mmCIF file of C-alpha atoms and ligand atoms in Angstrom:
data_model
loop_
_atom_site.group_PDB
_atom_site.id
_atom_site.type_symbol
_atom_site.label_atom_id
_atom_site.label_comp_id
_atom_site.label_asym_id
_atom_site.label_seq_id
_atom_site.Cartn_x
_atom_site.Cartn_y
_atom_site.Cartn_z
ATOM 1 C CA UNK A 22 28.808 -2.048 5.197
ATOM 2 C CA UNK A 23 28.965 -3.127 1.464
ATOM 3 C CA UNK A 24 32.212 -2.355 0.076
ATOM 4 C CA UNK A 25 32.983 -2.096 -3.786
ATOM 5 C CA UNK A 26 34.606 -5.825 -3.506
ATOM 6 C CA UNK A 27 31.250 -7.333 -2.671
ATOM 7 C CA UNK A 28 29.851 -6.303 -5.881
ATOM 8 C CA UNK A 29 29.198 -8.599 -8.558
ATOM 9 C CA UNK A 30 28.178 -7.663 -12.138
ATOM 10 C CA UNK A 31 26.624 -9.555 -14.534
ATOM 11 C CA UNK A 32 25.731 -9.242 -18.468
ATOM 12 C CA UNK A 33 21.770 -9.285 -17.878
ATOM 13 C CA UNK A 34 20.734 -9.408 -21.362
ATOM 14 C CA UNK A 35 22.672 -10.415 -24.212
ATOM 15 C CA UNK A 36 25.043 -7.305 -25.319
ATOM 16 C CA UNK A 37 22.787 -4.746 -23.279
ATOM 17 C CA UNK A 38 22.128 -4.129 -19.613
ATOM 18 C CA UNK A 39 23.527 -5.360 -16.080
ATOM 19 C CA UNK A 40 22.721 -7.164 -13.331
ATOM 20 C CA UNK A 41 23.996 -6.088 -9.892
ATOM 21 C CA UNK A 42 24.159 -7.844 -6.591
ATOM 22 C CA UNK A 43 26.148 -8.078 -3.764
ATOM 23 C CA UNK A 44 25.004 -4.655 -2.853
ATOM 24 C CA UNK A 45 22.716 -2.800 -0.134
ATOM 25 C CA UNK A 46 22.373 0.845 -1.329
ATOM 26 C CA UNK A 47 20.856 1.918 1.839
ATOM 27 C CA UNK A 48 23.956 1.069 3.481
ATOM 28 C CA UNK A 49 27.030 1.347 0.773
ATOM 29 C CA UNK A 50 30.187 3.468 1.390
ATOM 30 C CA UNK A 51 30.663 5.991 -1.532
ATOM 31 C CA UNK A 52 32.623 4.657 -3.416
ATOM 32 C CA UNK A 53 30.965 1.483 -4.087
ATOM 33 C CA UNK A 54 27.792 3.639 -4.757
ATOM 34 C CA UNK A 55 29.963 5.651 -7.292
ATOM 35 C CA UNK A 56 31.729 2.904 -8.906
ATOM 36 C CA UNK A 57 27.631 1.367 -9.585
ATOM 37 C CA UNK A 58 27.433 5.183 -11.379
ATOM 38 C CA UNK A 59 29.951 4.109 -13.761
ATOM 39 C CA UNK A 60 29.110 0.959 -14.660
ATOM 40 C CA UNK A 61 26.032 2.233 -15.555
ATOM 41 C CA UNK A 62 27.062 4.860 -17.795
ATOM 42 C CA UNK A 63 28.275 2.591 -20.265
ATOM 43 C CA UNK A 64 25.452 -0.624 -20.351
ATOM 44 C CA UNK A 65 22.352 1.184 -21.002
ATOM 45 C CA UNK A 66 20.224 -0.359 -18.449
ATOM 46 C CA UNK A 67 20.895 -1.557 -14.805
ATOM 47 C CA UNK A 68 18.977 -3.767 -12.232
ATOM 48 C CA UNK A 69 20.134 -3.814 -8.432
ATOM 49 C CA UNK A 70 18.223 -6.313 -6.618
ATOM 50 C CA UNK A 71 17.141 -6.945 -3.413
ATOM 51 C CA UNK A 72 16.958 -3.743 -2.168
ATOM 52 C CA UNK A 73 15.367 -1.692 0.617
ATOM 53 C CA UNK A 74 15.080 1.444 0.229
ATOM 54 C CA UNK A 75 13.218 3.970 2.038
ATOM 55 C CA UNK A 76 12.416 6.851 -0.563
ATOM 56 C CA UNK A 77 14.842 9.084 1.075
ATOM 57 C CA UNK A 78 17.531 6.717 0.631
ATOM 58 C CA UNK A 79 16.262 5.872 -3.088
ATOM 59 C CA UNK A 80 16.702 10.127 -3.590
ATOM 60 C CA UNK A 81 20.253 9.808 -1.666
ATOM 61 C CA UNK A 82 21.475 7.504 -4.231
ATOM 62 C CA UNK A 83 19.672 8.900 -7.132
ATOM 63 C CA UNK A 84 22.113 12.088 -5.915
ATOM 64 C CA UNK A 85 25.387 10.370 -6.798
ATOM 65 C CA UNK A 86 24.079 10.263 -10.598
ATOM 66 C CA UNK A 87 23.602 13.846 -10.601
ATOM 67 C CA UNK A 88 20.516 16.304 -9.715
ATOM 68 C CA UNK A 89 16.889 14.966 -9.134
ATOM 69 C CA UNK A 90 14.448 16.307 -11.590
ATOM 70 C CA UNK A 91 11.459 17.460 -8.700
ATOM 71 C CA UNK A 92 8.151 17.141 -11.067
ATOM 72 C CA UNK A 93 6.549 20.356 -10.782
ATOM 73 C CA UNK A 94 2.643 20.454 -9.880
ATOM 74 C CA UNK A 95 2.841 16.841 -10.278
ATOM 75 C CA UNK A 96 -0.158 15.416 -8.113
ATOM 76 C CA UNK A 97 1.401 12.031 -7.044
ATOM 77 C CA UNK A 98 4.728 12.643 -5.122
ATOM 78 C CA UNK A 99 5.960 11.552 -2.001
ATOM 79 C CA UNK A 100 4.666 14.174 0.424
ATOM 80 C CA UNK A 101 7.662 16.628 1.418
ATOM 81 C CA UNK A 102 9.546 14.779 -0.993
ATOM 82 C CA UNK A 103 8.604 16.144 -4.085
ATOM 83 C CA UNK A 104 11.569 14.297 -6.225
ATOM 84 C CA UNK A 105 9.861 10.770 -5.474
ATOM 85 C CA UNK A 106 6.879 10.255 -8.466
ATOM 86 C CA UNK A 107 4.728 7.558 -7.395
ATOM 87 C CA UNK A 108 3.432 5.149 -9.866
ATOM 88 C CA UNK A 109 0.667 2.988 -8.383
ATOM 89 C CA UNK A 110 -2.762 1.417 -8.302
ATOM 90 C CA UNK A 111 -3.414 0.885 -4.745
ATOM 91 C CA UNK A 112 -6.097 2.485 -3.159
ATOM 92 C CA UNK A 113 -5.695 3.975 0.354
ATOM 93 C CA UNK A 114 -8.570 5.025 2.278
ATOM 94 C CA UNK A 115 -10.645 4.999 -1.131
ATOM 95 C CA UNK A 116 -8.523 6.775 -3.121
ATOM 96 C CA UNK A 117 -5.614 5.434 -6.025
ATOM 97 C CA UNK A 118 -2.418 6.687 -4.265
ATOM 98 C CA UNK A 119 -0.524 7.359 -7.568
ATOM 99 C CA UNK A 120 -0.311 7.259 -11.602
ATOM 100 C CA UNK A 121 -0.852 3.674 -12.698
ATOM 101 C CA UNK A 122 -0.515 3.919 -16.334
ATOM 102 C CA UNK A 123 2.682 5.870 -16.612
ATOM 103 C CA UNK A 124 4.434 5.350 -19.912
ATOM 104 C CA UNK A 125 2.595 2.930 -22.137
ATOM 105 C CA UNK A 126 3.564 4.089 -25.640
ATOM 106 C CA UNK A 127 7.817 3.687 -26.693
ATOM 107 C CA UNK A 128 9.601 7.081 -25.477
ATOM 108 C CA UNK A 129 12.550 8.369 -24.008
ATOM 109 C CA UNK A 130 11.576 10.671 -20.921
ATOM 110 C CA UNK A 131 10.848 14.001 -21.119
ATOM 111 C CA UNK A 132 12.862 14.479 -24.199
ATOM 112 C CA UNK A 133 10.335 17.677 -24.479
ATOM 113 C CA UNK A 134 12.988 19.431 -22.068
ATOM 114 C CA UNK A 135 15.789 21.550 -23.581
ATOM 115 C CA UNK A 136 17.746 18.962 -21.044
ATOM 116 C CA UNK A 137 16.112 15.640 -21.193
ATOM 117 C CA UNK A 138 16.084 13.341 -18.276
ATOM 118 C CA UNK A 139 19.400 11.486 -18.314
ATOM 119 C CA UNK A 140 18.455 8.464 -16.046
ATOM 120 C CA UNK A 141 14.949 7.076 -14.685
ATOM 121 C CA UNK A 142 15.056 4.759 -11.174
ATOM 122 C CA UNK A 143 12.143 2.899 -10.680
ATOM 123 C CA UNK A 144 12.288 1.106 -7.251
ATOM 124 C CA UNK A 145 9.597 -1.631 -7.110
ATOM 125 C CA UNK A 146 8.038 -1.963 -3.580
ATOM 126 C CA UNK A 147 4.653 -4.220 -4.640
ATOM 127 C CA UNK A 148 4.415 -5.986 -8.141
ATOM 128 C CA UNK A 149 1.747 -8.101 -10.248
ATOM 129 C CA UNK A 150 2.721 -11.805 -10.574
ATOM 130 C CA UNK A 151 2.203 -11.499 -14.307
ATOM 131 C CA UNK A 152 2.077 -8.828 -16.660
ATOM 132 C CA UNK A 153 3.705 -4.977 -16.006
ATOM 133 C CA UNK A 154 6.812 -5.850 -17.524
ATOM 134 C CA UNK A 155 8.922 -2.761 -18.224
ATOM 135 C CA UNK A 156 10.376 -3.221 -22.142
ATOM 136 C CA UNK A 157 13.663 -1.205 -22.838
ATOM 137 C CA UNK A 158 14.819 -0.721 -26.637
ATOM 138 C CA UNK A 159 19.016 -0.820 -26.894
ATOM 139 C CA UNK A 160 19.032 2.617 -29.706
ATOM 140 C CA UNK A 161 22.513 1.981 -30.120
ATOM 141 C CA UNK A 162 21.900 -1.334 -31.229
ATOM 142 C CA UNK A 163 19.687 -0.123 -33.580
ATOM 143 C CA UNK A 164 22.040 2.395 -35.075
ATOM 144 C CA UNK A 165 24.516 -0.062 -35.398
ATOM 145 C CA UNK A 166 22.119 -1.916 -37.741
ATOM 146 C CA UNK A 167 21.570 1.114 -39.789
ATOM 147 C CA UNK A 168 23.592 0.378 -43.143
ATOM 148 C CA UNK A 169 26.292 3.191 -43.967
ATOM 149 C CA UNK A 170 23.969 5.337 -46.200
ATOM 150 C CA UNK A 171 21.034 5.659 -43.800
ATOM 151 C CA UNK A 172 23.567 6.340 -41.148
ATOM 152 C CA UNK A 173 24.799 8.927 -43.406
ATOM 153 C CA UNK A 174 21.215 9.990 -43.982
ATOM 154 C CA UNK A 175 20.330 10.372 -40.364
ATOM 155 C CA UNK A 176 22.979 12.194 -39.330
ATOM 156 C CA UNK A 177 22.131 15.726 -38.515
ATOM 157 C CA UNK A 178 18.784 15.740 -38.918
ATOM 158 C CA UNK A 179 16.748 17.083 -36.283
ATOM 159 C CA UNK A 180 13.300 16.166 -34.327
ATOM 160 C CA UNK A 181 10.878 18.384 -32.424
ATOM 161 C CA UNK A 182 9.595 17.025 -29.422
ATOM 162 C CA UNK A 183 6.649 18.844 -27.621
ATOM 163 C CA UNK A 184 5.580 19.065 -24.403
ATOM 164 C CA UNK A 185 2.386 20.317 -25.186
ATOM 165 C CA UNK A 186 1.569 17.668 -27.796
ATOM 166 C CA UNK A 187 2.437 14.953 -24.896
ATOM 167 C CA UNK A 188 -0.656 16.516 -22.966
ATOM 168 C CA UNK A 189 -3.041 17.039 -25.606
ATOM 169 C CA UNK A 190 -2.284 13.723 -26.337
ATOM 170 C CA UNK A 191 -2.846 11.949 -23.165
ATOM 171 C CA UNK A 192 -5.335 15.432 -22.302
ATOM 172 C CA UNK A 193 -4.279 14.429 -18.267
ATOM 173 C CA UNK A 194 -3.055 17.876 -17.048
ATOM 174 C CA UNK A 195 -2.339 16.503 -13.506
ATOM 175 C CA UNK A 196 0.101 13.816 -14.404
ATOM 176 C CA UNK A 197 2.319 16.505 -15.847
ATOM 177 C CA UNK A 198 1.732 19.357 -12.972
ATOM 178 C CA UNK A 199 1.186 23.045 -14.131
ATOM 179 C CA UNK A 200 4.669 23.554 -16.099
ATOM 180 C CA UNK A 201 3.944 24.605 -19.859
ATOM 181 C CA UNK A 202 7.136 24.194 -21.832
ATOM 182 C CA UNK A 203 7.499 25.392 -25.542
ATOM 183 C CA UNK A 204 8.898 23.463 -28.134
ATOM 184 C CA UNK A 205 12.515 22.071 -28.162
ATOM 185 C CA UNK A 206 14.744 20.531 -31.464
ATOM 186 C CA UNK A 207 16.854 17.704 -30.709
ATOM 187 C CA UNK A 208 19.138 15.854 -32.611
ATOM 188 C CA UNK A 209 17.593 12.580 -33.993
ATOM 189 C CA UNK A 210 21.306 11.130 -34.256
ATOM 190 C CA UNK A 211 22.635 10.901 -30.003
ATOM 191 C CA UNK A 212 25.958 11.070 -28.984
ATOM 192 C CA UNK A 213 26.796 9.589 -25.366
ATOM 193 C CA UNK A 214 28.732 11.658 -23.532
ATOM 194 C CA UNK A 215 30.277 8.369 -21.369
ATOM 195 C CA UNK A 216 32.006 7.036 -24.547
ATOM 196 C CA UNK A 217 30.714 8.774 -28.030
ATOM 197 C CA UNK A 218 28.387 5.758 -28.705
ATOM 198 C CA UNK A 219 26.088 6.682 -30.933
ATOM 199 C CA UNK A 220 21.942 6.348 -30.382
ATOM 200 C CA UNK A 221 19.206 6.266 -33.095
ATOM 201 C CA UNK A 222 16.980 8.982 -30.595
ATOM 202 C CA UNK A 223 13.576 8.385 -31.546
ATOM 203 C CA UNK A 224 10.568 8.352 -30.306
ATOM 204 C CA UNK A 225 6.663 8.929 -29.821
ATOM 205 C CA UNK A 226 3.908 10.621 -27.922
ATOM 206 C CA UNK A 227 5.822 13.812 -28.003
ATOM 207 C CA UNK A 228 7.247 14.603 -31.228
ATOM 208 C CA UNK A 229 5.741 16.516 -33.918
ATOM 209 C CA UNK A 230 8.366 15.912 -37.178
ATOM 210 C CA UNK A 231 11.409 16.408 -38.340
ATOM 211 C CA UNK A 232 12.646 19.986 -38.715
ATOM 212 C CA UNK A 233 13.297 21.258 -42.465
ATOM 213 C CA UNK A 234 10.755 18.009 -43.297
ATOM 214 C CA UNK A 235 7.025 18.582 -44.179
ATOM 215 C CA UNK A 236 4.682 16.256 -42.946
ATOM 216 C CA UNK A 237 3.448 13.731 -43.249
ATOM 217 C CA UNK A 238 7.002 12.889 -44.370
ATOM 218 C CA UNK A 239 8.546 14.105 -41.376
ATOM 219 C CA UNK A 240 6.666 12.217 -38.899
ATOM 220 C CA UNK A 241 6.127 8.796 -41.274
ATOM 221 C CA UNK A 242 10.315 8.634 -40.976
ATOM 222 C CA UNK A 243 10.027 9.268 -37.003
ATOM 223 C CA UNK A 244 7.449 6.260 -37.369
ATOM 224 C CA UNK A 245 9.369 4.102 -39.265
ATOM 225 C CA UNK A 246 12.306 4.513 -37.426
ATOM 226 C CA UNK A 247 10.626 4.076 -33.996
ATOM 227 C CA UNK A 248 9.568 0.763 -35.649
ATOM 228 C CA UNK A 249 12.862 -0.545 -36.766
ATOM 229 C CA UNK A 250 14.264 0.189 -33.120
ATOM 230 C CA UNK A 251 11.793 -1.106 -31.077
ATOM 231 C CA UNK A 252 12.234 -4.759 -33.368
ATOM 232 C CA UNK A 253 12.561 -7.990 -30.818
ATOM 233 C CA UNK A 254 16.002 -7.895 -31.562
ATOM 234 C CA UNK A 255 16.635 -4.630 -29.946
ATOM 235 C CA UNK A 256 14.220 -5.074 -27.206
ATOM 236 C CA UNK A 257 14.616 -6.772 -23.681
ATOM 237 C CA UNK A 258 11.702 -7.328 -20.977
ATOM 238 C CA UNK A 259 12.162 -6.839 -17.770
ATOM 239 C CA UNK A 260 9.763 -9.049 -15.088
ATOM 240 C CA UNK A 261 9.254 -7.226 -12.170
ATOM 241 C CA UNK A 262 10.551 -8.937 -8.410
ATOM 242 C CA UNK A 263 10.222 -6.917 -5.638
ATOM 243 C CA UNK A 264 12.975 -5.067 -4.557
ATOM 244 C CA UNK A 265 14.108 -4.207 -7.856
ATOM 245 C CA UNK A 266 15.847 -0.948 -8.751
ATOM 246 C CA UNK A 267 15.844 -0.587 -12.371
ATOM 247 C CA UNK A 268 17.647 2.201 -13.947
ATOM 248 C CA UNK A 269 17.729 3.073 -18.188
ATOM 249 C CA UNK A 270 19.588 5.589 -19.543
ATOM 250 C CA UNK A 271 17.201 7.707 -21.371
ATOM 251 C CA UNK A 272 20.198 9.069 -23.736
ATOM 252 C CA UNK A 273 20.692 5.964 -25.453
ATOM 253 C CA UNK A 274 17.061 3.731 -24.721
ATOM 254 C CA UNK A 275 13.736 3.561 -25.606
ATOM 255 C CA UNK A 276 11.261 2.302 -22.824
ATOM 256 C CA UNK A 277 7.302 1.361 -22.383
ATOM 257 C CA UNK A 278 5.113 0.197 -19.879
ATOM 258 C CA UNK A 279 3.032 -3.185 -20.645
ATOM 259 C CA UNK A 280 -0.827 -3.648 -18.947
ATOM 260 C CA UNK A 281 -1.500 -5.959 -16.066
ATOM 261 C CA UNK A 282 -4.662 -7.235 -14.014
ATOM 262 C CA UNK A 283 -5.785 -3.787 -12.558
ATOM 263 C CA UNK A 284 -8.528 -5.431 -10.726
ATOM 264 C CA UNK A 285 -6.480 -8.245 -9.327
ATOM 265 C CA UNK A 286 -3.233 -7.224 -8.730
ATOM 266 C CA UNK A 287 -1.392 -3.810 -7.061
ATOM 267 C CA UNK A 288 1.805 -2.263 -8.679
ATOM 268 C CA UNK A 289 3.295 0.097 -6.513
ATOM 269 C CA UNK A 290 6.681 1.705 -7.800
ATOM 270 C CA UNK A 291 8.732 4.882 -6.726
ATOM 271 C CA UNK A 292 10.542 6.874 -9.640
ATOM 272 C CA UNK A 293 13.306 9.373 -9.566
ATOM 273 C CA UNK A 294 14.635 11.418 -12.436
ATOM 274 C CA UNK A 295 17.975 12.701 -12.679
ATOM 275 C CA UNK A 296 18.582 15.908 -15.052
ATOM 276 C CA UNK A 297 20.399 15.440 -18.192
ATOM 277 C CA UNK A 298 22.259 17.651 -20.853
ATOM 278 C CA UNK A 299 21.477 19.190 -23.828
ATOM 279 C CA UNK A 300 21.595 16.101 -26.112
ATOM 280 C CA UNK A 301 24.344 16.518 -29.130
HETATM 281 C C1 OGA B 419 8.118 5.982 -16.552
HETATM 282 C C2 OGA B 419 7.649 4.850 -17.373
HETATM 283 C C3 OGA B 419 7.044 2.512 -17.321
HETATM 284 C C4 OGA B 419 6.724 1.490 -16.292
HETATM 285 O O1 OGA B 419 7.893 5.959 -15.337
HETATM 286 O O2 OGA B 419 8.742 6.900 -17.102
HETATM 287 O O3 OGA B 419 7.648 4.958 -18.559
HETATM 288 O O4 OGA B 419 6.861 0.286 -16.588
HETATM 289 N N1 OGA B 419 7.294 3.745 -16.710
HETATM 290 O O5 OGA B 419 6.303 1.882 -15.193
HETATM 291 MN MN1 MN B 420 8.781 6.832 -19.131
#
């Protein structure tokens, strides 16, 4: 059994991220499992290789981070195992087996919840030799770069983010299940509860301004700013091996999908989602 001394941890980009090996989830003792937890609180984004995971052992581990969100409705879940999202273009017995084009504009997910998601796994059991990287934006880095006054400026302002604009948007009722949420006010300045760093919390697809703005002010600032964090330098790539477990930490990223070859090569991924807090 892996033990917490087998683990080794590496920078995996430059000033954002980790790289973990060493480590077989499906068999690590607790506290190895835990100590992975916090590391991971405090880099933004983690990759575990070379894993094997079964999807009840990817929903054991996603446990020790806190409580799986279970996607309500959603059509393309594990059967009996309605934590485990599949996102997928293979096609069993005629039919695509899960939601191949999950995520493709920046966001942070479901930030339309009162609690947002606080951490997304993706577990990658099939993957396209090219193309389908997953990009990952480091917000604190990008509120870092803020000068003094726009810090000052940002602070305390507050976005809506709407569930319902998300599906008009994408108009795919299925993807989402049958939930219907109302509105929710976040604020656009995020403090992390692991160590008080502070996040520039923007995003798109599912907000709808900034409250005590009009538009089109509102929403140009939200635009501008989702522009300034998602520059190169605040963005990292990640290229898919199999057996990868990548994790972000929606309080403090910004993520997106990127196309591949639909026609000539299969992605086949399992997500969890664990609940988060109100964001402050
Ligand atoms: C998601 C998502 C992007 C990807 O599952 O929330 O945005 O690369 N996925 O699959
Ligand atoms: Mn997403």
């Amino acid at each position: 059994m892996a033990s917490i001394d087998d683990l080794d941890i590496r920078p995996l980009w430059e000033g954002f991220g980790v790289e973990v090996l060493g480590v077989d989830l499906a068999t690590a003792d607790a506290a190895t499992q835990d100590e992975v937890v916090e590391v991971f609180h405090r880099h933004g984004a983690m990759v575990i290789r070379d894993q094997s995971l079964t999807p009840e052992q990817q929903l054991t581990f996603t446990r020790r981070f806190g409580e799986p969100e279970t996607n309500p409705g959603a059509q393309f879940t594990i059967p009996g195992l309605q934590e485990v999202y599949i996102i997928s273009n293979k096609v069993v017995d005629g039919k695509v087996i899960g939601n191949w084009e999950a995520g493709q504009g920046w966001h942070t997910d479901a930030s339309y919840r009162e609690r947002p998601t606080m951490c997304t796994m993706l577990y990658a059991l099939e993957v396209p030799p090219e193309g389908s990287d997953t990009l990952l934006s480091d917000l604190c880095a990008a509120y870092n770069a803020l000068t003094e006054d726009e810090k000052a400026a940002y602070d305390g302002l507050q976005i809506q983010h709407s569930f319902r604009a998300l599906r008009e948007m994408q108009g795919r009722k299925s993807a989402y299940g049958e939930e219907d949420l109302d509105d929710v006010v976040h604020p656009m300045i995020r403090t992390h509860p692991a160590d008080g760093r502070k996040a520039l919390w923007v995003s798109t697809g599912t907000v709808k301004g900034v409250i005590g703005m009009p538009n089109p002010e509102g929403l140009d600032l939200i635009e501008r700013l989702v522009a300034f964090a998602t520059e190169p330098r605040f963005v990292h790539a990640h290229k898919w091996r199999v057996g990868d477990l990548l994790i972000w930490d929606n309080r403090c990223t910004l993520h997106r999908g990127t196309k591949f070859d639909l026609d000539k090569y299969v992605r086949h991924v399992h997500r969890t989602w664990v609940k988060g807090d109100r964001p402050v």
